[in-house]
Tab-separated table of C-alpha atoms and ligand atoms in Angstrom:
chain	number	residue	atom	x	y	z
D	249	MET	CA	37.440	-46.832	-1.796
D	250	LYS	CA	37.051	-43.607	-3.617
D	251	GLN	CA	39.426	-43.162	-6.496
D	252	THR	CA	41.075	-39.834	-6.934
D	253	ASN	CA	40.068	-38.121	-10.079
D	254	TRP	CA	42.936	-38.157	-12.553
D	255	THR	CA	42.032	-34.827	-14.089
D	256	GLU	CA	42.583	-33.190	-10.702
D	257	LYS	CA	45.558	-35.328	-9.788
D	258	TYR	CA	47.309	-34.460	-13.030
D	259	ARG	CA	46.319	-30.856	-13.376
D	260	PRO	CA	49.458	-29.084	-14.598
D	261	ARG	CA	51.336	-27.165	-11.927
D	262	PHE	CA	53.790	-25.294	-14.081
D	263	PHE	CA	53.780	-23.708	-17.497
D	264	SER	CA	55.935	-26.508	-18.854
D	265	ASP	CA	53.218	-29.060	-17.975
D	266	VAL	CA	50.626	-27.310	-20.132
D	267	LYS	CA	50.670	-28.998	-23.527
D	268	GLY	CA	49.764	-27.646	-26.923
D	269	GLN	CA	48.956	-24.111	-25.795
D	270	ASP	CA	52.237	-22.316	-26.410
D	271	VAL	CA	50.692	-19.010	-27.437
D	272	ALA	CA	48.348	-18.867	-24.464
D	273	VAL	CA	51.111	-19.900	-22.078
D	274	GLN	CA	53.319	-17.094	-23.322
D	275	LYS	CA	50.503	-14.533	-23.046
D	276	VAL	CA	49.556	-15.536	-19.523
D	277	HIS	CA	53.190	-15.546	-18.497
D	278	ASP	CA	53.792	-12.060	-19.899
D	279	PHE	CA	50.539	-10.645	-18.637
D	280	VAL	CA	51.086	-11.603	-15.019
D	281	LYS	CA	54.775	-10.771	-15.104
D	282	ASN	CA	54.309	-7.307	-16.588
D	283	PHE	CA	51.218	-6.301	-14.646
D	284	PRO	CA	50.356	-3.453	-14.033
D	285	LYS	CA	52.459	-2.245	-16.953
D	286	THR	CA	50.201	-4.086	-19.341
D	287	LEU	CA	48.034	-2.617	-22.060
D	288	LYS	CA	44.896	-4.062	-20.511
D	289	LYS	CA	44.096	-4.920	-16.926
D	290	ALA	CA	42.416	-8.208	-17.674
D	291	LEU	CA	43.153	-11.198	-19.856
D	292	VAL	CA	40.353	-13.319	-21.265
D	293	LEU	CA	41.098	-16.949	-22.067
D	294	TYR	CA	38.376	-18.340	-24.255
D	295	GLY	CA	37.884	-21.641	-26.028
D	296	PRO	CA	36.197	-25.057	-25.801
D	297	PRO	CA	36.052	-27.079	-22.568
D	298	GLY	CA	38.997	-29.043	-21.244
D	299	VAL	CA	41.811	-27.264	-23.048
D	300	GLY	CA	43.520	-25.635	-20.063
D	301	LYS	CA	41.816	-22.287	-19.423
D	302	THR	CA	41.215	-22.609	-15.706
D	303	THR	CA	44.449	-24.530	-15.370
D	304	LEU	CA	46.469	-21.667	-16.822
D	305	ALA	CA	45.220	-19.262	-14.193
D	306	HIS	CA	46.250	-21.656	-11.446
D	307	VAL	CA	49.585	-22.320	-13.085
D	308	ALA	CA	50.208	-18.583	-13.190
D	309	LYS	CA	49.532	-18.526	-9.480
D	310	ASN	CA	52.106	-21.267	-8.810
D	311	GLU	CA	54.712	-19.790	-11.079
D	312	ASN	CA	54.443	-16.380	-9.474
D	313	ASN	CA	54.082	-17.600	-5.949
D	314	SER	CA	50.877	-15.642	-5.657
D	315	GLU	CA	47.474	-16.008	-4.139
D	316	ILE	CA	44.448	-16.629	-6.261
D	317	PHE	CA	41.014	-15.202	-5.704
D	318	GLU	CA	38.365	-17.108	-7.579
D	319	LEU	CA	34.829	-16.259	-8.460
D	320	ASN	CA	32.375	-17.467	-11.026
D	321	ALA	CA	29.499	-16.207	-13.101
D	322	SER	CA	26.892	-16.689	-10.431
D	323	ASP	CA	28.856	-14.459	-8.083
D	324	LEU	CA	28.595	-11.741	-10.689
D	325	ARG	CA	24.845	-11.818	-10.393
D	326	ASN	CA	25.020	-11.215	-6.735
D	327	LYS	CA	25.504	-7.531	-6.248
D	328	GLU	CA	25.984	-7.882	-2.545
D	329	LYS	CA	28.750	-10.373	-2.963
D	330	MET	CA	30.371	-8.265	-5.626
D	331	ASN	CA	30.606	-5.347	-3.292
D	332	SER	CA	31.364	-7.130	-0.069
D	333	VAL	CA	33.768	-9.758	-1.383
D	334	LEU	CA	35.111	-9.065	-4.826
D	335	LYS	CA	35.580	-5.359	-4.605
D	336	PRO	CA	37.756	-5.441	-1.502
D	337	ALA	CA	39.669	-8.381	-2.927
D	338	ILE	CA	40.404	-6.474	-6.077
D	339	GLU	CA	41.349	-3.280	-4.370
D	340	GLN	CA	43.341	-4.633	-1.459
D	341	LYS	CA	46.863	-5.842	-1.467
D	342	SER	CA	47.511	-9.494	-1.026
D	343	LEU	CA	47.757	-10.436	2.619
D	344	MET	CA	50.283	-13.206	2.631
D	345	LYS	CA	51.907	-13.266	-0.740
D	346	GLU	CA	53.386	-10.647	-2.878
D	347	LYS	CA	50.957	-11.073	-5.714
D	348	LYS	CA	47.334	-11.868	-6.157
D	349	ILE	CA	45.579	-13.086	-9.269
D	350	ILE	CA	41.856	-12.655	-9.666
D	351	LEU	CA	40.178	-15.458	-11.585
D	352	VAL	CA	36.695	-14.934	-12.952
D	353	ASP	CA	35.976	-18.443	-14.138
D	354	GLU	CA	33.460	-19.206	-16.876
D	355	VAL	CA	32.040	-15.761	-17.209
D	356	ASP	CA	29.609	-17.053	-19.829
D	357	GLY	CA	28.727	-20.094	-17.762
D	358	ILE	CA	25.385	-18.838	-16.659
D	359	SER	CA	23.206	-17.547	-19.422
D	360	ALA	CA	21.592	-14.987	-17.234
D	361	VAL	CA	24.633	-12.960	-16.217
D	362	ASP	CA	22.948	-9.628	-16.389
D	363	ARG	CA	24.276	-6.378	-17.713
D	364	GLY	CA	24.536	-5.096	-14.164
D	365	GLY	CA	26.973	-7.811	-13.170
D	366	LEU	CA	29.050	-7.332	-16.296
D	367	LEU	CA	29.087	-3.548	-15.887
D	368	GLU	CA	30.275	-3.931	-12.345
D	369	LEU	CA	32.989	-6.277	-13.566
D	370	MET	CA	34.106	-3.655	-16.108
D	371	ARG	CA	34.359	-1.052	-13.406
D	372	LEU	CA	36.395	-3.372	-11.231
D	373	ILE	CA	38.692	-4.183	-14.122
D	374	GLU	CA	39.449	-0.481	-14.448
D	375	SER	CA	40.325	-0.078	-10.805
D	376	SER	CA	41.996	-3.419	-10.203
D	377	ALA	CA	45.318	-3.495	-8.417
D	378	HIS	CA	45.780	-7.119	-9.482
D	379	PRO	CA	45.891	-8.989	-12.756
D	380	ILE	CA	42.493	-10.396	-13.639
D	381	ILE	CA	42.159	-13.583	-15.663
D	382	ILE	CA	38.734	-14.332	-17.069
D	383	THR	CA	37.779	-17.622	-18.713
D	384	ALA	CA	34.920	-18.257	-21.102
D	385	ASN	CA	33.815	-20.699	-23.740
D	386	ASP	CA	32.512	-18.102	-26.082
D	387	ILE	CA	32.831	-14.330	-25.961
D	388	TRP	CA	31.222	-13.419	-29.268
D	389	ASP	CA	27.822	-12.694	-27.794
D	390	LYS	CA	26.856	-9.041	-28.124
D	391	LYS	CA	26.692	-8.620	-24.388
D	392	PHE	CA	30.440	-9.240	-24.151
D	393	SER	CA	31.437	-6.547	-26.626
D	394	ASP	CA	32.505	-4.185	-23.826
D	395	LEU	CA	34.464	-6.955	-22.221
D	396	ARG	CA	36.229	-7.698	-25.481
D	397	ARG	CA	37.253	-4.085	-25.833
D	398	LYS	CA	38.512	-3.653	-22.298
D	399	THR	CA	40.546	-6.829	-22.143
D	400	GLU	CA	43.226	-8.708	-23.963
D	401	THR	CA	41.687	-11.833	-25.443
D	402	VAL	CA	43.480	-15.090	-26.126
D	403	GLN	CA	41.936	-18.001	-27.883
D	404	LEU	CA	42.743	-21.522	-26.746
D	405	LYS	CA	42.263	-24.150	-29.415
D	406	GLU	CA	41.436	-27.812	-29.155
D	407	VAL	CA	44.575	-29.669	-28.099
D	408	ASP	CA	46.161	-31.762	-30.845
D	409	TYR	CA	45.603	-35.458	-30.291
D	410	ARG	CA	49.343	-36.133	-30.294
D	411	ASN	CA	49.754	-33.799	-27.341
D	412	ILE	CA	46.838	-35.484	-25.622
D	413	LYS	CA	48.407	-38.863	-26.225
D	414	GLU	CA	51.624	-37.663	-24.669
D	415	ILE	CA	49.708	-36.522	-21.578
D	416	LEU	CA	47.899	-39.863	-21.325
D	417	ILE	CA	51.100	-41.870	-21.645
D	418	GLY	CA	52.687	-39.802	-18.873
D	419	ILE	CA	49.746	-40.522	-16.598
D	420	LEU	CA	49.790	-44.267	-17.304
D	421	ARG	CA	53.491	-44.411	-16.600
D	422	ASN	CA	52.964	-42.713	-13.294
D	423	GLU	CA	50.023	-44.966	-12.414
D	424	ARG	CA	51.974	-48.040	-13.535
D	425	LYS	CA	49.142	-49.138	-15.772
D	426	VAL	CA	49.280	-50.549	-19.251
D	427	ILE	CA	46.759	-49.921	-21.988
D	428	PRO	CA	47.306	-50.965	-25.612
D	429	ASN	CA	48.862	-48.234	-27.659
D	430	ASP	CA	46.107	-48.143	-30.269
D	431	VAL	CA	43.491	-47.687	-27.574
D	432	ILE	CA	45.442	-44.737	-26.175
D	433	THR	CA	45.627	-43.255	-29.659
D	434	ASN	CA	41.922	-43.687	-30.204
D	435	ILE	CA	41.022	-42.193	-26.835
D	436	SER	CA	43.155	-39.190	-27.769
D	437	ILE	CA	41.451	-38.804	-31.114
D	438	LYS	CA	37.973	-39.341	-29.773
D	439	ALA	CA	38.370	-36.523	-27.257
D	440	ARG	CA	38.355	-34.017	-30.090
D	441	GLY	CA	40.774	-31.698	-28.361
D	442	ASP	CA	39.232	-31.962	-24.885
D	443	VAL	CA	42.005	-33.105	-22.524
D	444	ARG	CA	39.633	-33.486	-19.591
D	445	ALA	CA	37.442	-35.880	-21.572
D	446	ALA	CA	40.490	-37.876	-22.676
D	447	ILE	CA	41.835	-38.242	-19.142
D	448	ASN	CA	38.429	-39.310	-17.887
D	449	ASP	CA	38.193	-41.914	-20.650
D	450	LEU	CA	41.665	-43.115	-19.808
D	451	GLN	CA	40.774	-43.552	-16.165
D	452	THR	CA	37.638	-45.476	-17.098
D	453	ALA	CA	39.563	-47.626	-19.586
D	454	SER	CA	42.227	-48.464	-17.025
D	455	GLY	CA	39.561	-50.099	-14.869
D	456	LEU	CA	38.110	-52.296	-17.615
D	457	ASP	CA	39.074	-55.857	-18.541
D	458	ASP	CA	38.967	-54.754	-22.141
D	459	PRO	CA	40.071	-51.119	-22.192
D	460	SER	CA	39.018	-50.711	-25.821
D	461	LYS	CA	35.394	-50.895	-24.625
D	462	VAL	CA	35.663	-47.323	-23.503
D	463	LEU	CA	35.743	-46.310	-27.130
D	464	ILE	CA	32.431	-47.747	-28.149
D	465	ASP	CA	30.259	-48.306	-25.154
D	466	GLU	CA	31.163	-45.610	-22.749
D	467	ARG	CA	28.012	-45.068	-20.708
D	468	ASN	CA	26.022	-45.791	-23.849
D	469	LYS	CA	27.015	-42.481	-25.210
D	470	GLU	CA	26.589	-42.255	-28.917
D	471	THR	CA	29.575	-41.594	-31.074
D	472	ASP	CA	29.012	-38.796	-33.479
D	473	ILE	CA	29.797	-39.381	-37.107
D	474	PHE	CA	32.748	-36.980	-37.080
D	475	THR	CA	34.474	-38.882	-34.297
D	476	ALA	CA	33.755	-42.171	-36.019
D	477	LEU	CA	35.296	-40.918	-39.263
D	478	LYS	CA	38.307	-39.645	-37.407
D	479	LEU	CA	38.836	-42.992	-35.694
D	480	VAL	CA	38.556	-44.832	-38.991
D	481	PHE	CA	40.642	-42.500	-41.117
D	482	LYS	CA	43.327	-41.311	-38.711
D	483	GLY	CA	44.331	-44.195	-36.493
D	484	LYS	CA	45.756	-47.632	-37.062
D	485	PRO	CA	43.178	-50.306	-37.882
D	486	ASN	CA	42.184	-52.212	-34.749
D	487	ASN	CA	39.481	-54.483	-33.426
D	488	ALA	CA	37.629	-51.728	-31.630
D	489	LEU	CA	36.683	-50.301	-34.999
D	490	LEU	CA	34.502	-53.297	-35.805
D	491	GLY	CA	31.781	-52.198	-33.404
D	492	LEU	CA	32.283	-48.508	-33.943
D	493	TYR	CA	29.307	-47.763	-36.158
D	494	ASP	CA	26.973	-49.490	-33.722
D	495	SER	CA	27.295	-46.463	-31.493
D	496	VAL	CA	26.660	-44.000	-34.305
D	497	LYS	CA	23.004	-43.159	-34.516
D	498	LYS	CA	22.750	-43.231	-38.280
D	499	PRO	CA	21.676	-45.961	-40.675
D	500	ILE	CA	24.633	-47.828	-42.135
D	501	ASP	CA	23.725	-46.688	-45.651
D	502	GLU	CA	24.059	-43.094	-44.622
D	503	ILE	CA	27.353	-43.801	-42.866
D	504	MET	CA	28.552	-45.245	-46.132
D	505	LEU	CA	27.808	-41.970	-47.881
D	506	TRP	CA	29.757	-40.079	-45.209
D	507	VAL	CA	32.720	-42.393	-45.658
D	508	GLU	CA	32.531	-42.111	-49.431
D	509	GLU	CA	32.390	-38.340	-49.336
D	510	ASN	CA	35.402	-38.002	-47.084
D	511	ILE	CA	37.811	-40.603	-48.436
D	512	PRO	CA	39.509	-38.080	-50.753
D	513	ALA	CA	40.032	-35.699	-47.846
D	514	GLU	CA	42.275	-38.225	-46.098
D	515	TYR	CA	43.677	-40.629	-48.652
D	516	GLN	CA	45.828	-40.188	-51.714
D	517	GLY	CA	47.279	-42.473	-54.357
D	518	GLU	CA	47.455	-46.134	-53.415
D	519	GLU	CA	45.466	-45.565	-50.229
D	520	LEU	CA	42.686	-43.920	-52.159
D	521	VAL	CA	42.459	-46.882	-54.520
D	522	LYS	CA	42.342	-49.352	-51.646
D	523	ALA	CA	39.704	-47.350	-49.816
D	524	TYR	CA	37.455	-47.199	-52.853
D	525	ASP	CA	38.018	-50.885	-53.301
D	526	ALA	CA	36.742	-51.556	-49.787
D	527	LEU	CA	33.820	-49.289	-50.511
D	528	SER	CA	32.861	-51.123	-53.671
D	529	LYS	CA	32.933	-54.376	-51.723
D	530	VAL	CA	30.460	-52.849	-49.313
D	531	ASP	CA	28.242	-52.046	-52.238
D	532	ILE	CA	28.399	-55.558	-53.642
D	533	PHE	CA	27.728	-57.100	-50.244
D	534	LYS	CA	24.876	-54.776	-49.614
D	535	ARG	CA	23.139	-55.648	-52.832
D	536	ARG	CA	23.464	-59.348	-52.126
D	537	ILE	CA	22.339	-58.979	-48.566
D	538	TYR	CA	19.251	-57.051	-49.548
D	539	ARG	CA	18.407	-59.369	-52.401
D	540	GLN	CA	18.889	-62.577	-50.463
D	541	GLN	CA	17.896	-61.114	-47.130
D	542	TYR	CA	20.896	-62.536	-45.337
D	543	TRP	CA	20.771	-59.844	-42.738
D	544	ARG	CA	23.395	-61.350	-40.538
D	545	PHE	CA	25.929	-60.556	-43.245
D	546	LEU	CA	25.441	-56.895	-42.541
D	547	VAL	CA	28.384	-57.245	-40.167
D	548	TYR	CA	30.603	-57.541	-43.226
D	549	GLU	CA	29.289	-54.322	-44.613
D	550	ASN	CA	30.121	-52.785	-41.282
D	551	ALA	CA	33.592	-54.339	-41.227
D	552	PHE	CA	34.541	-53.109	-44.685
D	553	LEU	CA	33.352	-49.636	-43.834
D	554	SER	CA	35.341	-49.469	-40.605
D	555	TYR	CA	38.309	-51.817	-40.528
D	556	GLY	CA	38.466	-52.039	-44.311
D	557	ILE	CA	38.607	-48.315	-44.875
D	558	SER	CA	40.998	-47.831	-41.966
D	559	SER	CA	43.430	-50.449	-43.241
D	560	ALA	CA	43.597	-48.830	-46.674
D	561	LYS	CA	46.385	-46.789	-45.125
D	562	ASN	CA	49.933	-47.868	-45.731
D	563	PRO	CA	50.936	-50.413	-43.065
D	564	GLY	CA	51.631	-48.744	-39.737
D	565	ALA	CA	50.632	-45.316	-40.981
D	566	VAL	CA	48.510	-42.863	-39.036
D	567	LYS	CA	47.128	-39.531	-40.170
D	568	SER	CA	47.768	-36.423	-38.172
D	569	GLY	CA	46.214	-33.015	-38.175
D	570	PHE	CA	42.654	-31.827	-38.182
D	571	THR	CA	40.330	-32.653	-41.048
D	572	SER	CA	37.015	-30.962	-41.353
D	573	TYR	CA	34.779	-33.739	-42.622
D	574	LYS	CA	32.062	-32.871	-45.077
D	575	ARG	CA	28.448	-33.847	-45.053
D	576	PRO	CA	27.721	-36.181	-47.959
D	577	THR	CA	26.374	-34.429	-51.016
D	578	ARG	CA	24.968	-37.602	-52.487
D	579	ILE	CA	22.182	-37.812	-49.945
D	580	LEU	CA	21.018	-34.472	-51.123
D	581	LYS	CA	21.333	-35.438	-54.742
D	582	MET	CA	19.427	-38.654	-54.234
D	583	TRP	CA	16.742	-36.826	-52.397
D	584	LEU	CA	16.424	-34.175	-55.062
D	585	ASN	CA	16.328	-36.852	-57.735
D	586	ASN	CA	13.594	-38.679	-55.935
D	587	ARG	CA	11.585	-35.532	-55.664
D	588	ARG	CA	12.013	-34.897	-59.377
D	589	THR	CA	10.923	-38.399	-60.253
D	590	GLU	CA	7.920	-38.009	-58.029
D	591	LYS	CA	6.836	-34.856	-59.747
D	592	LYS	CA	7.368	-36.324	-63.145
D	593	LYS	CA	5.160	-39.239	-62.142
D	594	SER	CA	2.399	-37.100	-60.766
D	595	ILE	CA	2.341	-34.927	-63.885
D	596	ALA	CA	2.299	-37.972	-66.146
D	597	LYS	CA	-0.599	-39.329	-64.141
D	598	LYS	CA	-2.685	-36.206	-64.685
D	599	TYR	CA	-1.774	-36.129	-68.327
D	600	ALA	CA	-2.701	-39.796	-68.710
D	601	ARG	CA	-6.139	-39.231	-67.261
D	602	TYR	CA	-6.638	-36.226	-69.477
D	603	VAL	CA	-5.811	-37.927	-72.753
D	604	HIS	CA	-7.135	-41.321	-71.697
D	605	ILE	CA	-3.959	-43.317	-71.898
D	606	GLY	CA	-2.198	-45.492	-69.358
D	607	GLU	CA	0.231	-43.994	-66.865
D	608	ARG	CA	3.088	-46.044	-68.169
D	609	ARG	CA	2.578	-44.829	-71.659
D	610	ALA	CA	2.328	-41.269	-70.409
D	611	LEU	CA	5.703	-41.615	-68.732
D	612	TYR	CA	7.095	-43.110	-71.880
D	613	GLU	CA	5.843	-40.188	-73.930
D	614	PHE	CA	6.827	-37.652	-71.347
D	615	ALA	CA	9.832	-36.248	-73.202
D	616	THR	CA	7.813	-35.583	-76.335
D	617	VAL	CA	4.841	-33.961	-74.629
D	618	LYS	CA	6.879	-31.878	-72.232
D	619	ALA	CA	6.867	-28.787	-74.430
D	620	PHE	CA	3.127	-29.089	-74.759
D	621	LEU	CA	2.774	-29.298	-70.991
D	622	THR	CA	4.485	-25.963	-70.468
D	623	LYS	CA	1.558	-24.118	-72.043
D	624	PRO	CA	-0.285	-22.307	-69.245
D	625	GLU	CA	-3.762	-23.201	-70.543
D	626	ILE	CA	-2.849	-26.874	-70.568
D	627	GLN	CA	-1.374	-26.623	-67.118
D	628	LYS	CA	-4.615	-25.098	-65.923
D	629	GLU	CA	-6.665	-27.751	-67.650
D	630	LEU	CA	-4.604	-30.524	-66.049
D	631	LYS	CA	-4.845	-28.811	-62.656
D	632	LEU	CA	-1.092	-28.931	-62.175
D	633	THR	CA	0.216	-27.735	-58.836
D	634	GLU	CA	2.743	-24.940	-58.507
D	635	ASP	CA	5.457	-27.468	-57.731
D	636	GLU	CA	4.676	-29.401	-60.862
D	637	ILE	CA	4.654	-26.263	-62.987
D	638	GLU	CA	7.963	-25.208	-61.530
D	639	TYR	CA	9.377	-28.606	-62.313
D	640	LEU	CA	8.281	-28.377	-65.952
D	641	ASN	CA	9.696	-24.899	-66.361
D	642	LYS	CA	13.016	-25.944	-64.911
D	643	GLU	CA	13.164	-29.088	-67.000
D	644	ASN	CA	12.716	-27.006	-70.097
D	645	SER	CA	15.313	-24.406	-69.311
D	646	PRO	CA	18.511	-25.559	-71.016
D	647	ALA	CA	20.838	-24.276	-68.306
D	648	LEU	CA	19.656	-26.862	-65.859
D	649	HIS	CA	20.028	-29.893	-68.050
D	650	ASN	CA	22.831	-32.225	-67.219
X	80	ADP	N1	46.786	-28.029	-22.266
X	80	ADP	C1	46.738	-28.965	-21.296
X	80	ADP	N2	47.851	-29.641	-20.924
X	80	ADP	C2	47.781	-30.568	-19.951
X	80	ADP	N3	46.666	-30.913	-19.300
X	80	ADP	C3	45.518	-30.282	-19.622
X	80	ADP	C4	45.512	-29.270	-20.622
X	80	ADP	N4	44.256	-28.805	-20.742
X	80	ADP	C5	43.525	-29.490	-19.863
X	80	ADP	N5	44.261	-30.383	-19.170
X	80	ADP	C6	43.759	-31.354	-18.181
X	80	ADP	O1	42.342	-31.260	-18.190
X	80	ADP	C7	41.853	-30.834	-16.935
X	80	ADP	C8	40.819	-29.736	-17.158
X	80	ADP	O2	41.446	-28.581	-17.664
X	80	ADP	P1	40.855	-27.137	-17.387
X	80	ADP	O3	41.956	-26.163	-17.456
X	80	ADP	O4	40.043	-27.153	-16.139
X	80	ADP	O5	39.906	-26.966	-18.647
X	80	ADP	P2	39.029	-25.714	-19.083
X	80	ADP	O6	39.654	-25.231	-20.353
X	80	ADP	O7	37.666	-26.287	-19.323
X	80	ADP	O8	39.071	-24.701	-17.978
X	80	ADP	C9	43.059	-30.357	-16.168
X	80	ADP	O9	42.922	-30.702	-14.811
X	80	ADP	C10	44.198	-31.120	-16.765
X	80	ADP	O10	44.313	-32.362	-16.145
X	81	MG	MG1	37.493	-24.229	-16.681
């Protein structure tokens, strides 16, 4: 038995069903209602996938009891079709209904939409007897500059996870299915504003014995670090978090740096203290694990970093809003430090050979001979590389000491 696809089944029919897009809803409403007494003859809805762009055009059709004429980017490449199908559609009155809306869906969907197709579209926009709604992911490419000028543009943003959650709960109620609340929350967060993705996850989850599996093992897709951080920081602590980092394709040590870097962006006061506490436990465990080679204890490291950090929140608390997580700076610092140490070593080695002492002693004396090593003739004598010379010069410039 083929299941109906929930994203289609629950596609909004009226403006009031479209969640989290109040500005766009208003613009579409006004544009279609006021046409042709509008400033521009076409409205461009642009934004990431699954936020309601195509839906809004169809909703406008329902609300205005109109017809819709749909075409996509590939049609624009086909000159014949443009002239034989689109042109008449744009110029003629609607046959059955009072109104007709022209939808040019995903105008940027095919990379090779040529200038010819776009030019033709511009001409049709000028002469259109019907409101034209165009959707796109991105309209900032140079080739769309004409389009931007000739149309009204409206940006649709990622849908807030609380709105997504509301949509998901409505669907479950209608389907008479139950999924644990924290799983619904996490599906909503994981979608990163993409309602289509969330609904698809929900449908998958509803068919699983353990719905939380959809969060970590969904078609072996990897979880990106940003989603993982969001799940840990924003939602309530739950069991699904324990396996979360397994699906992130980064070594656990690097994940730790990401967590460390972003704790202050989410936690304050008591929570901050608790989070750092969990983090320091990770550190202690890690050192023991590495020293004693008890690798199976790595799960604890994982648990502190996921469940531990998540449960630093006040009991029952969740975090709302969008946080733009930062890349860890410590990786960079460690890397730079390593490079510096390397250079210092290689210089000391050359110096040691030159003055016939051991490498260790050369390193030990490094601070005292550094000034001597900045002399160009010495540098030449020691056959220092440019990198090494640069290192010495930097080390000796007071501004860079810390
Ligand atoms: N703002 C929204 N409110 C309610 N449902 C939405 C919203 N955005 C998307 N959806 C759901 O996601 C599906 C895909 O939305 P769609 O409008 O086709 O996305 P796109 O922005 O990629 O054109 C819809 O069928 C609907 O179920
Ligand atoms: Mg679409």
